[in-house]
Coordinates of C-alpha atoms in Angstrom, one line a residue:
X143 CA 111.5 80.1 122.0
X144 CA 113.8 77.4 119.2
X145 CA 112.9 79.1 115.9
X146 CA 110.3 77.3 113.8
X147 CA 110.7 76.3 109.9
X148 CA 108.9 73.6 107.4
X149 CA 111.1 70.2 108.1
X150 CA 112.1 67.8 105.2
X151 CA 112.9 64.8 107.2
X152 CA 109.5 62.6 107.4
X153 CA 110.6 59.2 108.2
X154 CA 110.6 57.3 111.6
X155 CA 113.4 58.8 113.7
X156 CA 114.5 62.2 111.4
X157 CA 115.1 59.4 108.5
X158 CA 115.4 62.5 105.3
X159 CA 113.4 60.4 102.7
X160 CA 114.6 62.5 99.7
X161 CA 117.0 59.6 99.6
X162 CA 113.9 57.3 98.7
X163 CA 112.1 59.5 96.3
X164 CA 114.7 60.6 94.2
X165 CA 117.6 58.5 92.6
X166 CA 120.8 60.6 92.1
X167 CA 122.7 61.2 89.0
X168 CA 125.6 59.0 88.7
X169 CA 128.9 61.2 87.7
X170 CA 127.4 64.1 88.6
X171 CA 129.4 67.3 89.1
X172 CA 128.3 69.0 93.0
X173 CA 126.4 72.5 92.0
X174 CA 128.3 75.4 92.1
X175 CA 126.9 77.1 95.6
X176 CA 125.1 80.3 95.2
X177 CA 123.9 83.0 97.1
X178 CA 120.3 82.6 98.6
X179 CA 118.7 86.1 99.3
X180 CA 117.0 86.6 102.6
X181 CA 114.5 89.0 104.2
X182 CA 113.7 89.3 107.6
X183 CA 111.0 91.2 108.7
X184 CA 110.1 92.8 112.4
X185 CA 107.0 92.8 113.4
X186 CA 103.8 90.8 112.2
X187 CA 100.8 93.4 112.9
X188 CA 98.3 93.9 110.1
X189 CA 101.4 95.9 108.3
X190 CA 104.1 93.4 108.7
X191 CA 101.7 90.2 107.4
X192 CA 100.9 92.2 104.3
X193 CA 104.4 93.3 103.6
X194 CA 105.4 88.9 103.9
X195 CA 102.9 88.4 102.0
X196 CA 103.4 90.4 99.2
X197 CA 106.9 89.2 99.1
X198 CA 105.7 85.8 99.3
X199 CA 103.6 86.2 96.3
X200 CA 106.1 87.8 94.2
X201 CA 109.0 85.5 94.7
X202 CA 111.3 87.9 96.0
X203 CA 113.0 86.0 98.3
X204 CA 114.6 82.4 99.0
X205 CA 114.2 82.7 102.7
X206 CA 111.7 84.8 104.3
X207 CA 112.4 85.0 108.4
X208 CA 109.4 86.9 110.6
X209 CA 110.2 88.5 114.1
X210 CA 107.7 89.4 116.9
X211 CA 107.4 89.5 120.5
X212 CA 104.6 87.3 121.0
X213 CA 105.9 84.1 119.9
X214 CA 102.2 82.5 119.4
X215 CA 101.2 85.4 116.9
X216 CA 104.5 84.9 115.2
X217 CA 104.2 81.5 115.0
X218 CA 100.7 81.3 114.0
X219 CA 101.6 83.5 111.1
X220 CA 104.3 81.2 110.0
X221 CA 102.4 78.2 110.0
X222 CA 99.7 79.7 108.1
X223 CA 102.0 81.1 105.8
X224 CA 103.7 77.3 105.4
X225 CA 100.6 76.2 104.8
X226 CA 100.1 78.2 101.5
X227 CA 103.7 76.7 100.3
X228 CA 101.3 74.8 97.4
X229 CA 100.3 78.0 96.1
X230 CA 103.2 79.9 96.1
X231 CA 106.9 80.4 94.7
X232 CA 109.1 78.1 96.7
X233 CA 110.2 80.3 100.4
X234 CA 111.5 78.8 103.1
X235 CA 109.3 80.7 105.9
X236 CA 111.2 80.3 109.7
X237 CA 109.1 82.7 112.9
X238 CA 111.0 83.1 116.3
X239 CA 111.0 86.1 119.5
X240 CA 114.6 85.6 118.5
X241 CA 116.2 88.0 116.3
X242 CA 119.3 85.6 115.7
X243 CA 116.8 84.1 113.0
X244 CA 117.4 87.2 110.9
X245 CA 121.1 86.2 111.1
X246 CA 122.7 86.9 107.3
X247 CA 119.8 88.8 106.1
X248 CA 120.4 90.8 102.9
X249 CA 117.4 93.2 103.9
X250 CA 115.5 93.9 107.0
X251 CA 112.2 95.3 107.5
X252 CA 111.2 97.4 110.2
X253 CA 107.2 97.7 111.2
X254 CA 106.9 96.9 114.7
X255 CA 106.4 100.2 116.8
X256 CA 104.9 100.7 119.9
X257 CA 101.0 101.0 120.3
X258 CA 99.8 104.6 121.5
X259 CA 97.0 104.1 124.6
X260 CA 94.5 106.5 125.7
X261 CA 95.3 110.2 126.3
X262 CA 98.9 109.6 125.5
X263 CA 100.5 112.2 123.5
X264 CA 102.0 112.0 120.4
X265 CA 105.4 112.8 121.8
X266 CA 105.5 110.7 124.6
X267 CA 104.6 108.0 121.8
X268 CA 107.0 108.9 119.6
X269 CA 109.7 108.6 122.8
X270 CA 108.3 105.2 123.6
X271 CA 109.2 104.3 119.4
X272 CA 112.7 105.1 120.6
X273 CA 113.5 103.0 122.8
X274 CA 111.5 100.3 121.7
X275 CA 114.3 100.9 118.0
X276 CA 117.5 101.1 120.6
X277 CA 116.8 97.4 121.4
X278 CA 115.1 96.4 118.2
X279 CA 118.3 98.2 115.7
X280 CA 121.8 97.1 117.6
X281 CA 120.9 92.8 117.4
X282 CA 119.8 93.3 113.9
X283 CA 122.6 95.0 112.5
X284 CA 125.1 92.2 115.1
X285 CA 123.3 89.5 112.7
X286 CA 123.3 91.3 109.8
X287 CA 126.4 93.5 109.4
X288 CA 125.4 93.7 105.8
X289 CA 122.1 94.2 105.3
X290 CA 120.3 97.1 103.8
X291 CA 117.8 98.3 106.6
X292 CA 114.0 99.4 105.7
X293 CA 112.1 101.5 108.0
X294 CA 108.2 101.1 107.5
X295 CA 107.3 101.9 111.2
X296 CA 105.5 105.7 111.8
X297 CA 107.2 108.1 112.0
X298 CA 108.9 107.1 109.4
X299 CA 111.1 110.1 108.7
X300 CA 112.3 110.6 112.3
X301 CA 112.7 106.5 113.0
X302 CA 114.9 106.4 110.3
X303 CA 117.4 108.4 111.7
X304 CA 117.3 106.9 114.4
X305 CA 117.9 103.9 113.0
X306 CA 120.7 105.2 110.9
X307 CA 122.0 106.6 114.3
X308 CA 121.5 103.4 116.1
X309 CA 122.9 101.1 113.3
X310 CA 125.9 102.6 112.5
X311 CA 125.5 101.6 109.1
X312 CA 126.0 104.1 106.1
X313 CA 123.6 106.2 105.1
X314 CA 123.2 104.6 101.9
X315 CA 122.0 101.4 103.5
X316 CA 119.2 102.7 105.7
X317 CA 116.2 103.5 104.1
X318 CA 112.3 104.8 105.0
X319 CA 109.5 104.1 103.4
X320 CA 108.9 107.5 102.8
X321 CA 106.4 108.9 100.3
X322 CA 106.6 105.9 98.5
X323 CA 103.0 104.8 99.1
X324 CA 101.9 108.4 98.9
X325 CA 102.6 108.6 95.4
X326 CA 101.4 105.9 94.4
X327 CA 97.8 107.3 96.2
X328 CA 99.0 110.6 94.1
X329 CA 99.4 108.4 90.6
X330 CA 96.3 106.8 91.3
X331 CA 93.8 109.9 91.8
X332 CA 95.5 111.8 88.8
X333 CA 95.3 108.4 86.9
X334 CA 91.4 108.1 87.8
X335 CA 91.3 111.5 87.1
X336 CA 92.2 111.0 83.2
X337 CA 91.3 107.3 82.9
X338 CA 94.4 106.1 82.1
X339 CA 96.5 103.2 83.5
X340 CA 98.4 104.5 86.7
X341 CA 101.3 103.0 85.9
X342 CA 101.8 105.1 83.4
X343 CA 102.0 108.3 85.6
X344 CA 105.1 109.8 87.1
X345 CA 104.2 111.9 89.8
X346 CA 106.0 112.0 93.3
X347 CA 105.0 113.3 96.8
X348 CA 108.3 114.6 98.1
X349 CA 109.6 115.5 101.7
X350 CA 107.7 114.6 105.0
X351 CA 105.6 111.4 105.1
X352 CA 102.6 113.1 107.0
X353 CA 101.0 116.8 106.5
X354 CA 103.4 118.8 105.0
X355 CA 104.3 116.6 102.2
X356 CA 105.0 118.2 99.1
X357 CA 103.4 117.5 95.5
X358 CA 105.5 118.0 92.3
X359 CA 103.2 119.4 90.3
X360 CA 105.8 120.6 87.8
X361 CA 107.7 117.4 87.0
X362 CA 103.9 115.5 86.4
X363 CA 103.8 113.1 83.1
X364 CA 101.4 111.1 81.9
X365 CA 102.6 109.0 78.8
X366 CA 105.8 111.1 78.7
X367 CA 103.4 114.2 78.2
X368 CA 104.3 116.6 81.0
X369 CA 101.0 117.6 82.2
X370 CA 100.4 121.4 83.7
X371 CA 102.8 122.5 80.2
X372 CA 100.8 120.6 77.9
X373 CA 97.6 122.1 79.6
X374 CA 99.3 125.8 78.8
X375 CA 100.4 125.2 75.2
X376 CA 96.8 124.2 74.7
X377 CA 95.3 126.4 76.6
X378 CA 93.2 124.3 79.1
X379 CA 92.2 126.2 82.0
X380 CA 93.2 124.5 85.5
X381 CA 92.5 126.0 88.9
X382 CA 95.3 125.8 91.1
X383 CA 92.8 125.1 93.8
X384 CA 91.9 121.9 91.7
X385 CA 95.6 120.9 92.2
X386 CA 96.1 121.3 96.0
X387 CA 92.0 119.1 96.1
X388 CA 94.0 116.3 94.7
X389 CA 97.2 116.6 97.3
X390 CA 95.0 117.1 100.1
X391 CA 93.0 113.6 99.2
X392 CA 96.4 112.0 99.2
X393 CA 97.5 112.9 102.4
X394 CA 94.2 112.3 104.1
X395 CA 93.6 108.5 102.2
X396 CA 95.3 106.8 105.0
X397 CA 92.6 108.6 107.5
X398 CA 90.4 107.2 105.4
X399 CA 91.1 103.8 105.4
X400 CA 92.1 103.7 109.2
X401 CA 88.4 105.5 109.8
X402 CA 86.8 102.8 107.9
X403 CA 88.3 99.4 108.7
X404 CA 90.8 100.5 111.3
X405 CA 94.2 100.6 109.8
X406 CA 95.9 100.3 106.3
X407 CA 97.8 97.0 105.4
X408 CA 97.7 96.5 101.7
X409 CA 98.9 99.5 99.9
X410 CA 102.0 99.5 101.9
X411 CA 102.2 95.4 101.5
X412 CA 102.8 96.5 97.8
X413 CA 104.7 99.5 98.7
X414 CA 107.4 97.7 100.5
X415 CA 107.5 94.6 98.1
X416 CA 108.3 97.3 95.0
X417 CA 111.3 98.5 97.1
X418 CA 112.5 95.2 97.9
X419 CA 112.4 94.2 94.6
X420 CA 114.3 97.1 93.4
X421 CA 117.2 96.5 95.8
X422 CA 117.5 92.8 95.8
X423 CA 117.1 92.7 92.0
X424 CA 119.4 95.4 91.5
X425 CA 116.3 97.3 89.4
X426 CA 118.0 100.9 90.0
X427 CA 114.3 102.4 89.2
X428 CA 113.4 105.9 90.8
X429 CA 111.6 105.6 94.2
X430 CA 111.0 108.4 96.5
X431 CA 111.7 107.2 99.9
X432 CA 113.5 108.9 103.2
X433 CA 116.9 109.0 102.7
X434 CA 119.5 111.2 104.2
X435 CA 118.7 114.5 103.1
X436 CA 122.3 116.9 102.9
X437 CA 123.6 118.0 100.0
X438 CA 120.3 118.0 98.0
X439 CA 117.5 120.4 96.6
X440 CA 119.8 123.1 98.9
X441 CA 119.2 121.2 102.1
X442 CA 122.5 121.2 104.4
X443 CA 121.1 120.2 107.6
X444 CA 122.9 117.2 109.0
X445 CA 120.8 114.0 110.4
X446 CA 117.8 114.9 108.6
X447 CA 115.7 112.0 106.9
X448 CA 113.0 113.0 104.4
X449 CA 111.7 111.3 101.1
X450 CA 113.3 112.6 97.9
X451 CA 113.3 110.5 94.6
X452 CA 115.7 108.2 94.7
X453 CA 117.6 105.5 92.8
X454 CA 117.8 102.0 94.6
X455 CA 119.8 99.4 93.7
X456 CA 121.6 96.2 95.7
X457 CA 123.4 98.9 97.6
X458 CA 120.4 100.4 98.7
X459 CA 120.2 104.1 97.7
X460 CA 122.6 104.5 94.4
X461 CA 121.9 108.2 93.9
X462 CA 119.3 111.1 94.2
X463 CA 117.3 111.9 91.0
X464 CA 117.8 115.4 90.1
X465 CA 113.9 116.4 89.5
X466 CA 113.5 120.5 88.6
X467 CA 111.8 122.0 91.3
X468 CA 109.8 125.3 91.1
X469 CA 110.5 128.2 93.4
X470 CA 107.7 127.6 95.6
X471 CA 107.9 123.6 95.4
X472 CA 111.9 124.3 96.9
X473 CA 110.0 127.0 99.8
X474 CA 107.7 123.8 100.5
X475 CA 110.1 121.2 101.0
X476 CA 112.2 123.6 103.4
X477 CA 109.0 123.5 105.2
X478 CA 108.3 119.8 105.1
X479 CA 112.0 119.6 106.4
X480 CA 111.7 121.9 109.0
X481 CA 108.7 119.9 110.4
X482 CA 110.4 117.1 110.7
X483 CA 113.5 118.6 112.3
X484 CA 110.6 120.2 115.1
X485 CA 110.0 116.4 116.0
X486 CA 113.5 115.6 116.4
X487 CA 114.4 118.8 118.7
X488 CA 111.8 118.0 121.0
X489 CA 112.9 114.4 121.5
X490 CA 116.2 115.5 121.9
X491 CA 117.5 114.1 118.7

């Protein structure tokens, strides 16, 4: 299937009638050419659509390419998509089975992952994810040698390194969505919790995206007030019990939405769209996504993906923030790692 985009040339035969609607400056001196960002992204499921649209509606891109295997669906989506261009920053939108259409990409974005059917195990599942990335990963990166690579696709932790592994690419430019949408679910219930804005929480989930996630209690502000020590000095009782309540509605709120309208598709629209923005605008704010893990909070294990806070920039992940971890926060994260490096011995990883 040709790839499909919005055309300019309306008159009989091609004719481009720009020439007729607008007059020229005489004398003028040619533009100096620059550098139009582009995002491609894999995939256009419930997840994908509300990750291009997000990005749509916040301008974060010049060129906007989608990628899918049912060239219909994909092209459906582009032309209803176009069809917005009215109410919308300007983005040229192009849809193909192709992935040559992602060709010069400065970020790619990963959600398509295989389907799991009925009495299928997770493993097998997670198997059928990996060779569905070893023909998905190797075009992209041939297109775009130097693109920064997201992984949004479950699970996260473990596709990402694969896709590190399949890319090639360095570590800095391969990225998972990580905990990223987990803490803003944690920011959220600790914001309703106080009625205050959520933005103005800093609270991360750290380590696996999934079950053994890992709340930092310890490093929680609300208005630059750090939280559990200002409950101390003021001696404000807290039950510890209270706490874990709060982390364990966190990691079951995307049960929640899947039991009630059957998957989740707007909180990680947003989710994605803040880390684009942060990399393609060079934002270097703090994000905790998967990234590779050695060398920090004492982990030395090689290969292993999990989400720490990070700083992103245009060269994807710039550096890893340095948060103070309690004793028992460190034992957790071990765990968290350790879970994830279970999935990866038993597909062979």
């Amino acid at each position: 299937m040709k790839h499909s985009s919005s055309s300019s040339s309306l008159g009989p035969g091609g004719l481009d009638l720009t020439q007729t609607f607008f007059k020229p400056i005489n004398h003028a001196v040619p533009p100096t050419p620059t550098k139009r960002t582009k995002i491609s992204v894999i995939g256009v499921g419930n997840v994908g659509m509300a990750i291009a649209q997000t990005i749509l509606t916040q301008g974060l891109t010049d060129e906007l390419s989608l990628v899918d295997v049912n060239p219909d669906k994909v092209h459906g989506e582009m032309l209803d998509l176009q069809h917005a261009a009215a109410f919308l920053p300007r983005t040229k939108i192009y849809a193909s089975v192709d992935p040559a259409i992602t060709a010069g990409s400065d970020l790619v974005i990963v959600t398509a992952g295989a389907r799991q059917i009925a009495d299928e195990s997770r493993l097998n599942l997670l198997q059928r994810n990996v060779g569905l990335y070893s023909k998905i990963i190797p075009p992209l990166v041939n297109y775009s040698p130097d693109m920064i690579l997201l992984i949004v696709s479950n699970p996260v932790d473990v596709l990402t390194h694969v896709a590190w592994k399949l890319s090639g690419l360095p570590p800095n430019r391969v990225i998972g969505s990580g905990t990223n949408l987990d803490s803003s679910r944690f920011r959220f219930l600790i914001a309703d919790h106080l009625d205050v804005n959520a933005q103005d929480v800093q609270a991360y989930i750290v380590g696996e995206h999934g079950d053994s996630s890992v709340a930092l209690w310890s490093s929680i502000s609300v208005g630059g007030v750090p939280v559990l020590s200002f409950l101390e000095k003021q001696q404000v009782a807290y039950e510890k019990e209270t706490l874990e309540n709060i982390h364990q509605q966190v990691i079951q709120s995307a049960y929640e939405v899947i039991g009630l309208k059957g998957y989740t598709s707007w909180a990680i629209g947003y989710s994605a769209a803040s880390l684009a923005r942060a990399i393609l605008r060079n934002q270097r704010s703090i994000h905790p996504v998967s990234v590779l893990a050695k060398g920090f909070y004492g982990i030395e294990v090689e290969g292993l993906f999990l989400s720490l806070p990070a700083q992103l920039g245009r060269g994807g992940v710039v550096a890893v923030t340095n948060v103070h971890l309690t004793d028992e926060e460190e034992s957790r994260l071990r765990k968290s790692a350790e879970t994830i490096l279970q999935v990866q011995s038993q597909l062979g990883l």
